[in-house]
Short mmCIF file of C-alpha atoms in Angstrom, two decimals:
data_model
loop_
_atom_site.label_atom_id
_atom_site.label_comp_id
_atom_site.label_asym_id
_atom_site.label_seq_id
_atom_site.Cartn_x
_atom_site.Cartn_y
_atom_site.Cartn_z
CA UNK J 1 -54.41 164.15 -60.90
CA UNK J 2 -55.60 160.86 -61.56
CA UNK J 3 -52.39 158.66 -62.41
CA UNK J 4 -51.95 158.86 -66.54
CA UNK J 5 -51.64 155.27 -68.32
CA UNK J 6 -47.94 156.50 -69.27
CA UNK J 7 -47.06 156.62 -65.65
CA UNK J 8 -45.24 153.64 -64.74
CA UNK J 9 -45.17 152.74 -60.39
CA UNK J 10 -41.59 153.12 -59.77
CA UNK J 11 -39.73 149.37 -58.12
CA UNK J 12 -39.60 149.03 -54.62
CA UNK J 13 -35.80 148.98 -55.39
CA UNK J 14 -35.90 152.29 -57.23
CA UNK J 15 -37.91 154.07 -54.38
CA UNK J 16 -35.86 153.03 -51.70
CA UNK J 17 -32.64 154.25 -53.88
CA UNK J 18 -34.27 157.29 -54.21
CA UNK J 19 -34.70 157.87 -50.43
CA UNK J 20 -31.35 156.63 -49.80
CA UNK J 21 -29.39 159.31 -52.00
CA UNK J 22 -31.66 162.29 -50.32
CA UNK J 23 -29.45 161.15 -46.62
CA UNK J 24 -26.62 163.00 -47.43
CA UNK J 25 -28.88 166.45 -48.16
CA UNK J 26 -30.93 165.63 -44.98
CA UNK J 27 -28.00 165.27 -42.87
CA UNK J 28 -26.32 168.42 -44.06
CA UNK J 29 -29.94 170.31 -43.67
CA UNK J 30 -30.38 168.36 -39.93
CA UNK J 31 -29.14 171.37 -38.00
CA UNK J 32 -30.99 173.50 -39.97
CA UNK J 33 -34.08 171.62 -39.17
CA UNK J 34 -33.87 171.32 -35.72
CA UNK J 35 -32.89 174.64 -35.23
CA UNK J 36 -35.62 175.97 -37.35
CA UNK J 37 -38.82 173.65 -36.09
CA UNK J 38 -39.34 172.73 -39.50
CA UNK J 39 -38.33 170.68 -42.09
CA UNK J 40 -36.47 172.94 -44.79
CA UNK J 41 -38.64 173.82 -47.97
CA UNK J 42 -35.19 172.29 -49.73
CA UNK J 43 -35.91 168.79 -48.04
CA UNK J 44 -39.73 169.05 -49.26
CA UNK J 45 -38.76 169.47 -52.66
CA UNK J 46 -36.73 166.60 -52.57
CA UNK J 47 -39.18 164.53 -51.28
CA UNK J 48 -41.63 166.01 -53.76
CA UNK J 49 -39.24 165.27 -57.01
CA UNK J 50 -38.49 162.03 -55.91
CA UNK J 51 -42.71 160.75 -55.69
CA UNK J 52 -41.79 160.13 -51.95
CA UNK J 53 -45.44 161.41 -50.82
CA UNK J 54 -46.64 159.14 -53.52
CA UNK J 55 -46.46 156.03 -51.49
CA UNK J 56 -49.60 155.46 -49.87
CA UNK J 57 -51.53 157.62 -51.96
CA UNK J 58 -54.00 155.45 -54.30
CA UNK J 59 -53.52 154.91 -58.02
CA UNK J 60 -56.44 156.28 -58.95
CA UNK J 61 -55.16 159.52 -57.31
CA UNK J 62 -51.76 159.11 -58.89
CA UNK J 63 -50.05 157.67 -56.09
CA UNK J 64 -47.52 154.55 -56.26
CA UNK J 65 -50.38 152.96 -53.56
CA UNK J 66 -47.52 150.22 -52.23
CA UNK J 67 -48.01 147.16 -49.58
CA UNK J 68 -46.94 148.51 -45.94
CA UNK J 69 -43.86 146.64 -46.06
CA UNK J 70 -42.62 148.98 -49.03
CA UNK J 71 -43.71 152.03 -47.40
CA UNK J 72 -42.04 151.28 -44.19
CA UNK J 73 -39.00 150.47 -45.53
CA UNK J 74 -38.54 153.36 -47.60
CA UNK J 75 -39.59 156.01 -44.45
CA UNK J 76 -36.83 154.09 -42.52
CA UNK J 77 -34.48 155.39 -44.91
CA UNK J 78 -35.65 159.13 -44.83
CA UNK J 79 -35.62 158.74 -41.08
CA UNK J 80 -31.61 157.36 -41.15
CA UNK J 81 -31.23 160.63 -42.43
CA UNK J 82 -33.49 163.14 -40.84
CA UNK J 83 -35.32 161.70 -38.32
CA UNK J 84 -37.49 164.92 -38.39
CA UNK J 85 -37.84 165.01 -42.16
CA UNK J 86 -38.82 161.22 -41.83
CA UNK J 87 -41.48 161.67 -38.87
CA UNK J 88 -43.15 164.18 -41.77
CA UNK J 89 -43.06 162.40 -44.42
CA UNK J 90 -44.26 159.17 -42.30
CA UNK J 91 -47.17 161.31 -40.36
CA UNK J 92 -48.31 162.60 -44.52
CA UNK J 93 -48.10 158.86 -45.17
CA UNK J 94 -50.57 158.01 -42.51
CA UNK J 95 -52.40 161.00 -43.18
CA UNK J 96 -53.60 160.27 -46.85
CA UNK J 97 -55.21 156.67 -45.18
CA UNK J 98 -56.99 159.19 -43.52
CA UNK J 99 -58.12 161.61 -45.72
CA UNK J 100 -59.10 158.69 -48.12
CA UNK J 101 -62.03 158.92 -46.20
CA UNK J 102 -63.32 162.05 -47.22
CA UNK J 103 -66.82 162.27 -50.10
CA UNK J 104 -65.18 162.16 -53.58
CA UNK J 105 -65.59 165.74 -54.62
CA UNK J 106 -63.59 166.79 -51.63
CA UNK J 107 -60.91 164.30 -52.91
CA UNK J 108 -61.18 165.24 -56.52
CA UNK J 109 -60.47 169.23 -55.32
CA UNK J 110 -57.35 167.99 -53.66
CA UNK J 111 -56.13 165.66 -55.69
CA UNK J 112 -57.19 167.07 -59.11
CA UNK J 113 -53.65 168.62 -60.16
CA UNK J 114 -51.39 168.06 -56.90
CA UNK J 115 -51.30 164.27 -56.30
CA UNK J 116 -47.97 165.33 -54.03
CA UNK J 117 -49.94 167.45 -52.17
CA UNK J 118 -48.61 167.42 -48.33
CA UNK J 119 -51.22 165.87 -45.26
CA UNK J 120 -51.32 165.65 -41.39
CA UNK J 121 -53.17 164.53 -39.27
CA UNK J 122 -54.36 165.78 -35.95
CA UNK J 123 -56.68 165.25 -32.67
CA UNK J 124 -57.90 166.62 -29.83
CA UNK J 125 -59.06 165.97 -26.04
CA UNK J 126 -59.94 169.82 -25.70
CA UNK J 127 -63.36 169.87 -23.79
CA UNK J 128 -64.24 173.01 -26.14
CA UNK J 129 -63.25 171.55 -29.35
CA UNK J 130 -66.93 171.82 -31.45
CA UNK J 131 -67.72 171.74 -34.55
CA UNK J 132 -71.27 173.57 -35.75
CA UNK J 133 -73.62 172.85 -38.41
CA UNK J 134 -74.02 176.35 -40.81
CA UNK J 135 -75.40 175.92 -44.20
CA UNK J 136 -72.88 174.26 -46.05
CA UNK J 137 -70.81 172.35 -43.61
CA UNK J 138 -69.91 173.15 -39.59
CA UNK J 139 -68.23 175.79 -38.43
CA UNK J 140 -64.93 174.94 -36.05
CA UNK J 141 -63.75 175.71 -32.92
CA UNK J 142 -61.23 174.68 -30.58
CA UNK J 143 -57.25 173.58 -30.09
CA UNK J 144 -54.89 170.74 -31.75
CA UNK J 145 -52.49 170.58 -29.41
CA UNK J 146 -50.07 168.62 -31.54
CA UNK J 147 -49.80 168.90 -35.58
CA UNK J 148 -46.70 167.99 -36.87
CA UNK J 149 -45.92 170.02 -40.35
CA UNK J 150 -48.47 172.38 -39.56
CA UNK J 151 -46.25 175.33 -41.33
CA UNK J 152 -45.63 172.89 -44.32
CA UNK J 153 -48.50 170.84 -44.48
CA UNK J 154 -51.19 171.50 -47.70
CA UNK J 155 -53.85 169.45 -46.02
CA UNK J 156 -54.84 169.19 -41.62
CA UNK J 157 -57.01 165.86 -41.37
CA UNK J 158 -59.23 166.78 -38.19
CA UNK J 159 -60.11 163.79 -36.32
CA UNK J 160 -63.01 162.94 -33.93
CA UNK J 161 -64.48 166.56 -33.80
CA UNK J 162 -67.79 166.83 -31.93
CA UNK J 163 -70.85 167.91 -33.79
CA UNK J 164 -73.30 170.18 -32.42
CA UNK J 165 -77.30 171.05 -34.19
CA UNK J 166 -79.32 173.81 -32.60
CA UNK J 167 -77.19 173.32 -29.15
CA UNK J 168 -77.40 169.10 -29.20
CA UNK J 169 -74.65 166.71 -29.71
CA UNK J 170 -75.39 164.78 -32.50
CA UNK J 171 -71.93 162.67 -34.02
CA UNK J 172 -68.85 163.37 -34.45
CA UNK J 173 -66.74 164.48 -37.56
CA UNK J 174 -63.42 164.45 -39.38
CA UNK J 175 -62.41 167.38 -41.22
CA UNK J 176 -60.27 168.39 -43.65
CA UNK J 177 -58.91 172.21 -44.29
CA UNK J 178 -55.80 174.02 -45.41
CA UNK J 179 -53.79 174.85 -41.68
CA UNK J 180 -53.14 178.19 -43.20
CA UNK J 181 -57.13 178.89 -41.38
CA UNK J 182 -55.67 177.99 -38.60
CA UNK J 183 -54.09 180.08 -36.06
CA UNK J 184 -50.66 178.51 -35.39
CA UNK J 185 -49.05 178.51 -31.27
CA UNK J 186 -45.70 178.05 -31.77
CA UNK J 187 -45.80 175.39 -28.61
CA UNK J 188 -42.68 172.64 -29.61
CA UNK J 189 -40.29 173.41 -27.64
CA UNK J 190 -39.13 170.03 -26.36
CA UNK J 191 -35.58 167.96 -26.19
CA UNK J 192 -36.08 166.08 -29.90
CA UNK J 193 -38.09 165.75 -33.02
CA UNK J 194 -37.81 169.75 -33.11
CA UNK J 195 -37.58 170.09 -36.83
CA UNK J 196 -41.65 167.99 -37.08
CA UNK J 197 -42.72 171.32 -35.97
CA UNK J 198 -45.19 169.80 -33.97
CA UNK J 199 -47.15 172.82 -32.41
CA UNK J 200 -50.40 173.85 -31.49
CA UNK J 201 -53.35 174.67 -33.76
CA UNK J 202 -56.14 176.92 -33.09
CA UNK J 203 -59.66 176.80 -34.89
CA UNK J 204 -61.51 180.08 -34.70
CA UNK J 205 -64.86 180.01 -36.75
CA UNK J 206 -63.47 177.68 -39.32
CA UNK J 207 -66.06 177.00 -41.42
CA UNK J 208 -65.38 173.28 -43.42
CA UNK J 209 -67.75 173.11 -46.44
CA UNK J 210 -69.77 169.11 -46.56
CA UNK J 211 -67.18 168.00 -49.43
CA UNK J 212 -64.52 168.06 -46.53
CA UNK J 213 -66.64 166.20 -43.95
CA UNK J 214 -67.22 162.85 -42.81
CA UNK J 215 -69.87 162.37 -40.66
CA UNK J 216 -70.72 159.66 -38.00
CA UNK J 217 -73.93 160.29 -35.68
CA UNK J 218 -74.17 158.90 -32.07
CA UNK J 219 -75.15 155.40 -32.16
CA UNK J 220 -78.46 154.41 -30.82
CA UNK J 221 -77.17 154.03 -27.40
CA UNK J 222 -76.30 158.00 -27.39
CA UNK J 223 -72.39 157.43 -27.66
CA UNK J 224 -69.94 158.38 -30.43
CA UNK J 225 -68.37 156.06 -32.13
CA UNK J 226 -65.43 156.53 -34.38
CA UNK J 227 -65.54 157.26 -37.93
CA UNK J 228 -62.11 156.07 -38.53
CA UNK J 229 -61.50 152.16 -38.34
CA UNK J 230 -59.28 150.77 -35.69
CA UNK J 231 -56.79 149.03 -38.20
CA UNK J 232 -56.63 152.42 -40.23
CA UNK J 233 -55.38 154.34 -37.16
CA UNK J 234 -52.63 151.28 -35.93
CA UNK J 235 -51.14 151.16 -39.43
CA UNK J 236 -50.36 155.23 -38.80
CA UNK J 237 -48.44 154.36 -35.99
CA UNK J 238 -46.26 151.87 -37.98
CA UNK J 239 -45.89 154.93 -40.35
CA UNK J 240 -44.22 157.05 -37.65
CA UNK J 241 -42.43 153.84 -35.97
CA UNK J 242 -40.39 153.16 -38.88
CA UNK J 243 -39.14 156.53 -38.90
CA UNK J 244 -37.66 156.18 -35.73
CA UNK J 245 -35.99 152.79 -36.65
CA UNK J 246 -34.43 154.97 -39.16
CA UNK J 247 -33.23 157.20 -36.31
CA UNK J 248 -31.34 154.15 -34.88
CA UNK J 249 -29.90 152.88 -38.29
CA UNK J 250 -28.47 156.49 -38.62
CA UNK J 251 -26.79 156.79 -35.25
CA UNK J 252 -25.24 153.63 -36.31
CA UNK J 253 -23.70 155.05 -39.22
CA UNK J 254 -22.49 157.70 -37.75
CA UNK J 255 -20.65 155.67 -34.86
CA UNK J 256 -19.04 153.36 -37.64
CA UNK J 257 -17.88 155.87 -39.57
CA UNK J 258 -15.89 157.42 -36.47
CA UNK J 259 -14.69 154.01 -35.48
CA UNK J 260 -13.50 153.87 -39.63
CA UNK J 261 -11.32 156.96 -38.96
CA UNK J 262 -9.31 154.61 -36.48
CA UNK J 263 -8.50 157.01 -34.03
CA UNK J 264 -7.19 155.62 -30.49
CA UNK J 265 -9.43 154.62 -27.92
CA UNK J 266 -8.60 156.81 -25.17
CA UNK J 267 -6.77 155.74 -21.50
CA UNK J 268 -6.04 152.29 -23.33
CA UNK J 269 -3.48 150.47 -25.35
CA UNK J 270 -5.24 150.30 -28.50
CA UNK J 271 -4.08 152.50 -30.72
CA UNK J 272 -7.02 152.03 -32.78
CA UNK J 273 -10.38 151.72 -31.09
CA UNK J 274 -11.89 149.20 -34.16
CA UNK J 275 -9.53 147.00 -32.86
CA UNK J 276 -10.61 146.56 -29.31
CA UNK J 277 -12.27 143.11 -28.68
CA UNK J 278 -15.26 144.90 -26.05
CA UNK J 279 -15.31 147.80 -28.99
CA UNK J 280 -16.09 145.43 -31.75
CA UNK J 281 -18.56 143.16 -29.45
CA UNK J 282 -20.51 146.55 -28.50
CA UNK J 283 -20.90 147.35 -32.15
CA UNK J 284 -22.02 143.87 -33.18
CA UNK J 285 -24.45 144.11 -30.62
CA UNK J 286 -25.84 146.93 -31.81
CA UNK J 287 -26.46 145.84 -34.77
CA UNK J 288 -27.87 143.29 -33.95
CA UNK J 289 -30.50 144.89 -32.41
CA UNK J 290 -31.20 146.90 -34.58
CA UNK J 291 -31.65 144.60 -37.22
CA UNK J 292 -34.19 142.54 -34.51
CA UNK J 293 -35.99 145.98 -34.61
CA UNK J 294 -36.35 146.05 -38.41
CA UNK J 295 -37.25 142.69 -38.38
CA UNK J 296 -40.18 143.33 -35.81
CA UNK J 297 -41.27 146.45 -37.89
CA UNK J 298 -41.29 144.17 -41.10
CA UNK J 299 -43.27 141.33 -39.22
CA UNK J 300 -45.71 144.18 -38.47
CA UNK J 301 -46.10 145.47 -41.79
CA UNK J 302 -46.82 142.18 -43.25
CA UNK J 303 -49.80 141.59 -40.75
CA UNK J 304 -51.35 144.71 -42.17
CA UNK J 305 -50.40 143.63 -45.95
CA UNK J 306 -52.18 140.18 -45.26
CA UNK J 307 -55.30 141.73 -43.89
CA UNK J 308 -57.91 141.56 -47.16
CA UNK J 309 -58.81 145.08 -48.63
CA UNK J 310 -61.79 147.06 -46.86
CA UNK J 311 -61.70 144.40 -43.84
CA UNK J 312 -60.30 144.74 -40.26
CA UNK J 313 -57.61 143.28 -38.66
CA UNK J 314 -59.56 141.07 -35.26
CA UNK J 315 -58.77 142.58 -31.93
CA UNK J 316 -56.34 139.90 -31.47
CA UNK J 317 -54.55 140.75 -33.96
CA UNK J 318 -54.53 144.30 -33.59
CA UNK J 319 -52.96 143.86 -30.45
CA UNK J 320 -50.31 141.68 -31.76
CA UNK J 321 -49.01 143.80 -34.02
CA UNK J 322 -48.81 146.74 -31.63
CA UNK J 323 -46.81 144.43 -29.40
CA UNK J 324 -44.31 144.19 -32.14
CA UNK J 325 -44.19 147.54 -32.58
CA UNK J 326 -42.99 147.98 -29.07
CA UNK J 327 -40.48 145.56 -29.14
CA UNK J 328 -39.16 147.31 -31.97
CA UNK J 329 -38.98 150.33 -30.41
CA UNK J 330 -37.63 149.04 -28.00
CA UNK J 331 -34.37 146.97 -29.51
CA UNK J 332 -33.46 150.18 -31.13
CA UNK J 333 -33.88 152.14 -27.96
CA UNK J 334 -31.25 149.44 -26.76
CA UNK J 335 -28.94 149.93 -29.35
CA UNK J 336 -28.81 153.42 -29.19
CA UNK J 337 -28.08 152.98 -25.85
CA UNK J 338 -24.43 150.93 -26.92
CA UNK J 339 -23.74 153.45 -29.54
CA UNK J 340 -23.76 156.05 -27.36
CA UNK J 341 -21.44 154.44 -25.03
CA UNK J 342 -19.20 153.48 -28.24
CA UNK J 343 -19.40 157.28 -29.24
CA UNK J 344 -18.15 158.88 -25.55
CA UNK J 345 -18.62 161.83 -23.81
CA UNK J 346 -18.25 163.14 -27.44
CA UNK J 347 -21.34 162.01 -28.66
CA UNK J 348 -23.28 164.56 -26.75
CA UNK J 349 -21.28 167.33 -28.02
CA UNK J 350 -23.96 169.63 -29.97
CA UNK J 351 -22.16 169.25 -33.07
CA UNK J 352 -21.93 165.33 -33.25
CA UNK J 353 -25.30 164.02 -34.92
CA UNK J 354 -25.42 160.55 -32.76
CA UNK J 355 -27.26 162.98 -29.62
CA UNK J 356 -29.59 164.08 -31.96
CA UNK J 357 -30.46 160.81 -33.55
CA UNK J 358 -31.03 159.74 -29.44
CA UNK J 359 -33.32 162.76 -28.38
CA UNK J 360 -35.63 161.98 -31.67
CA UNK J 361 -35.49 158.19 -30.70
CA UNK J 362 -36.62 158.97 -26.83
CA UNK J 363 -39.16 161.73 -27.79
CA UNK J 364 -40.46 159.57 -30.72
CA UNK J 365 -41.07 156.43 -29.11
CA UNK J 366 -43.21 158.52 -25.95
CA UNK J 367 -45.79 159.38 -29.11
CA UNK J 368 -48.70 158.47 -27.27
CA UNK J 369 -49.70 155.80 -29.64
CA UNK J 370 -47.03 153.93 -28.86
CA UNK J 371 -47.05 153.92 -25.18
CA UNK J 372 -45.72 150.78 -23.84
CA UNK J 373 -47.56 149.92 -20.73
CA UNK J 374 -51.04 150.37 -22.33
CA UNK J 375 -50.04 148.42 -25.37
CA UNK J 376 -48.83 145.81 -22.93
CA UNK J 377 -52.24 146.08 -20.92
CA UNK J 378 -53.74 145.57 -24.27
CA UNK J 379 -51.80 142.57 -25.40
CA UNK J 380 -52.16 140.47 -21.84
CA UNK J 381 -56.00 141.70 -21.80
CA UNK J 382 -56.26 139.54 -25.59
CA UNK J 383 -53.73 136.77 -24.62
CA UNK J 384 -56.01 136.03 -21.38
CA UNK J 385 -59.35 137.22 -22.07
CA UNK J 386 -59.61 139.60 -19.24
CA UNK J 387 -61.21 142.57 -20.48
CA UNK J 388 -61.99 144.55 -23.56
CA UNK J 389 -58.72 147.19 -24.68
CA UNK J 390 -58.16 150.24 -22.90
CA UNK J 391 -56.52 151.89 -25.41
CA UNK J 392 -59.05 154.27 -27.03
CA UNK J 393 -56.11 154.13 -30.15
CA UNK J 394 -57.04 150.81 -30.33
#
């Protein structure tokens, strides 16, 4: 529902103490999660009470509509707890940019009484994926390989579908329909992130009436370009990114709090491990780089926050900011790395949290929208003016 006068936008400060006193339910619900391939309908509701899938939703569709640098900070929180939990709520975050897109009666259906309403997005390379113009809207067909919260998810944002008149290509589309008409393939069965749920959809003659459509036709030299601006799509990967810096600030946590109990550090002469010069210097470090990850997430967030409303960010810039992004990644990556030799051969033990606050870091930062060596392609390609982006993200 549109946002009532009485309403008042919650404080940065109040939104990111609301995320931080949900950690202790997602940790105790983590297991669950992971176990389940979903994020618990208890961790939703959380989320839900505490106008956490408010935060880049637009005023006028009684979201809290907050600068990047607000959002990102609070999804680093839910990911310190959950990792999982975080990637959702960071993926519906994203998501709404998206479906912001759609014709204003499809927008005024969804949002008209559920401004909490959950999104995700998803896209395809299937060579069968087609979408069909019927009277109405198209009729769908094809398979999403990867849609995280598709069993929890309100909303499925569509990207990039090819649309078909009487047998001839003519543009492509982004969509927008309840996953529950879509056949589900349980296919996430991988060594992290298990509780994003992040399996297959199938479209079987869904039909997608015009008020969920956004259409683009081929351009005049018979190509398809993309309905969704460059800048939108970069800013979701931030979204997702800082849940995964969250992953690294919660492994941290975890690895002080054992050092806290001041148990010995084993085959030495410490009888308390916090005391150990190399233990306390491995720790620092850590931090440390963590912190250098935060900052480059921050740094990134504030590039999009500076770029003027309804414009794009340049290509050089673009490419900047995914280089940042990287880096970020990959300071916590080599943090995590130092708290897991800090936490021992038992840190891999199934029942110690740090191994599962690694696996969502490594499987998270693969998301192919944050794959290193193309971003890096991109970024020398810009620095030397060698050639145009080969990311098609980009």
């Amino acid at each position: 529902m549109p946002q009532s006068a009485a309403e008042r936008v919650p404080t940065r400060e109040e939104l990111i103490g609301r995320a931080q006193e949900l950690i202790p339910l997602l940790r105790r619900n983590a297991d669950r999660t992971e176990k389940e391939s979903k994020v618990p309908d208890e961790n939703i509701t959380a989320l839900r009470d505490a106008g956490l899938f408010r935060l880049s939703t637009p005023a006028k569709w009684g979201g809290w509509e907050l600068p990047m640098r607000h959002q990102v900070e609070i999804l680093s929180e839910l990911g310190r707890g959950c990792p999982s939990t975080g990637w959702i709520a960071a993926n519906h975050a994203a998501s709404v940019d998206l479906v912001m897109l759609m014709p204003e009666p499809g927008l005024e259906e969804i949002y008209g009484d559920r401004p909490d309403a959950v999104m995700l997005s998803a896209a395809s390379l299937d060579p069968e994926l087609r979408a069909d113009k019927v009277a109405g809207g198209l009729k769908v067909n094809g398979r999403f390989p990867y849609a995280s919260g598709c069993e929890l998810s309100d909303w499925a944002f569509l990207a990039w579908v090819p649309v078909y008149e009487d047998g001839r290509h003519i543009g492509v589309a982004n969509l927008l329909a309840p996953p529950t008409g879509l056949r589900i393939e349980h296919t996430w069965k991988v060594a992290g992130l298990l509780g994003t749920g992040t399996h297959a959809m199938v479209a079987e003659d869904l039909t997608v009436p015009d008020r969920f459509v956004q259409f683009a036709p081929l351009r005049a030299d018979g190509e398809a370009g993309s309905p969704i601006a460059p800048t939108v799509l970069i800013k979701g990967n931030l979204h997702s990114l800082s849940s995964l810096v969250g992953a690294a600030r919660g492994a941290l946590d975890v690895v002080r709090a054992k050092l806290e109990e001041h148990k010995p550090l084993a085959f030495s002469t410490y009888s308390r491990a916090i005391d150990s010069m190399a233990v306390q210097q491995e720790f620092a470090e850590a931090t440390h780089l963590i912190d250098t990850g935060i900052l480059h997430m921050l740094a990134v967030a504030d590039g999009f926050d500076a770029v003027p409303e309804g414009e794009e960010a340049s290509v050089a810039e673009r490419a900047r900011l995914r280089m940042h992004m990287v880096t970020s990644l990959e300071r916590c990556r080599e943090a995590m790395q130092r708290l897991l030799d800090l936490a021992g051969t038992s840190g891999f033990a199934q029942a110690n949290p740090v191994q599962r606050y690694w696996r969502d870091l490594e499987i998270g930062s693969r998301h192919t929208a944050l794959n290193r060596p193309m971003i890096f392609e991109d970024y020398a390609r810009t620095l030397l003016g060698t050639g145009d982006p080969v990311s098609l993200l980009f």
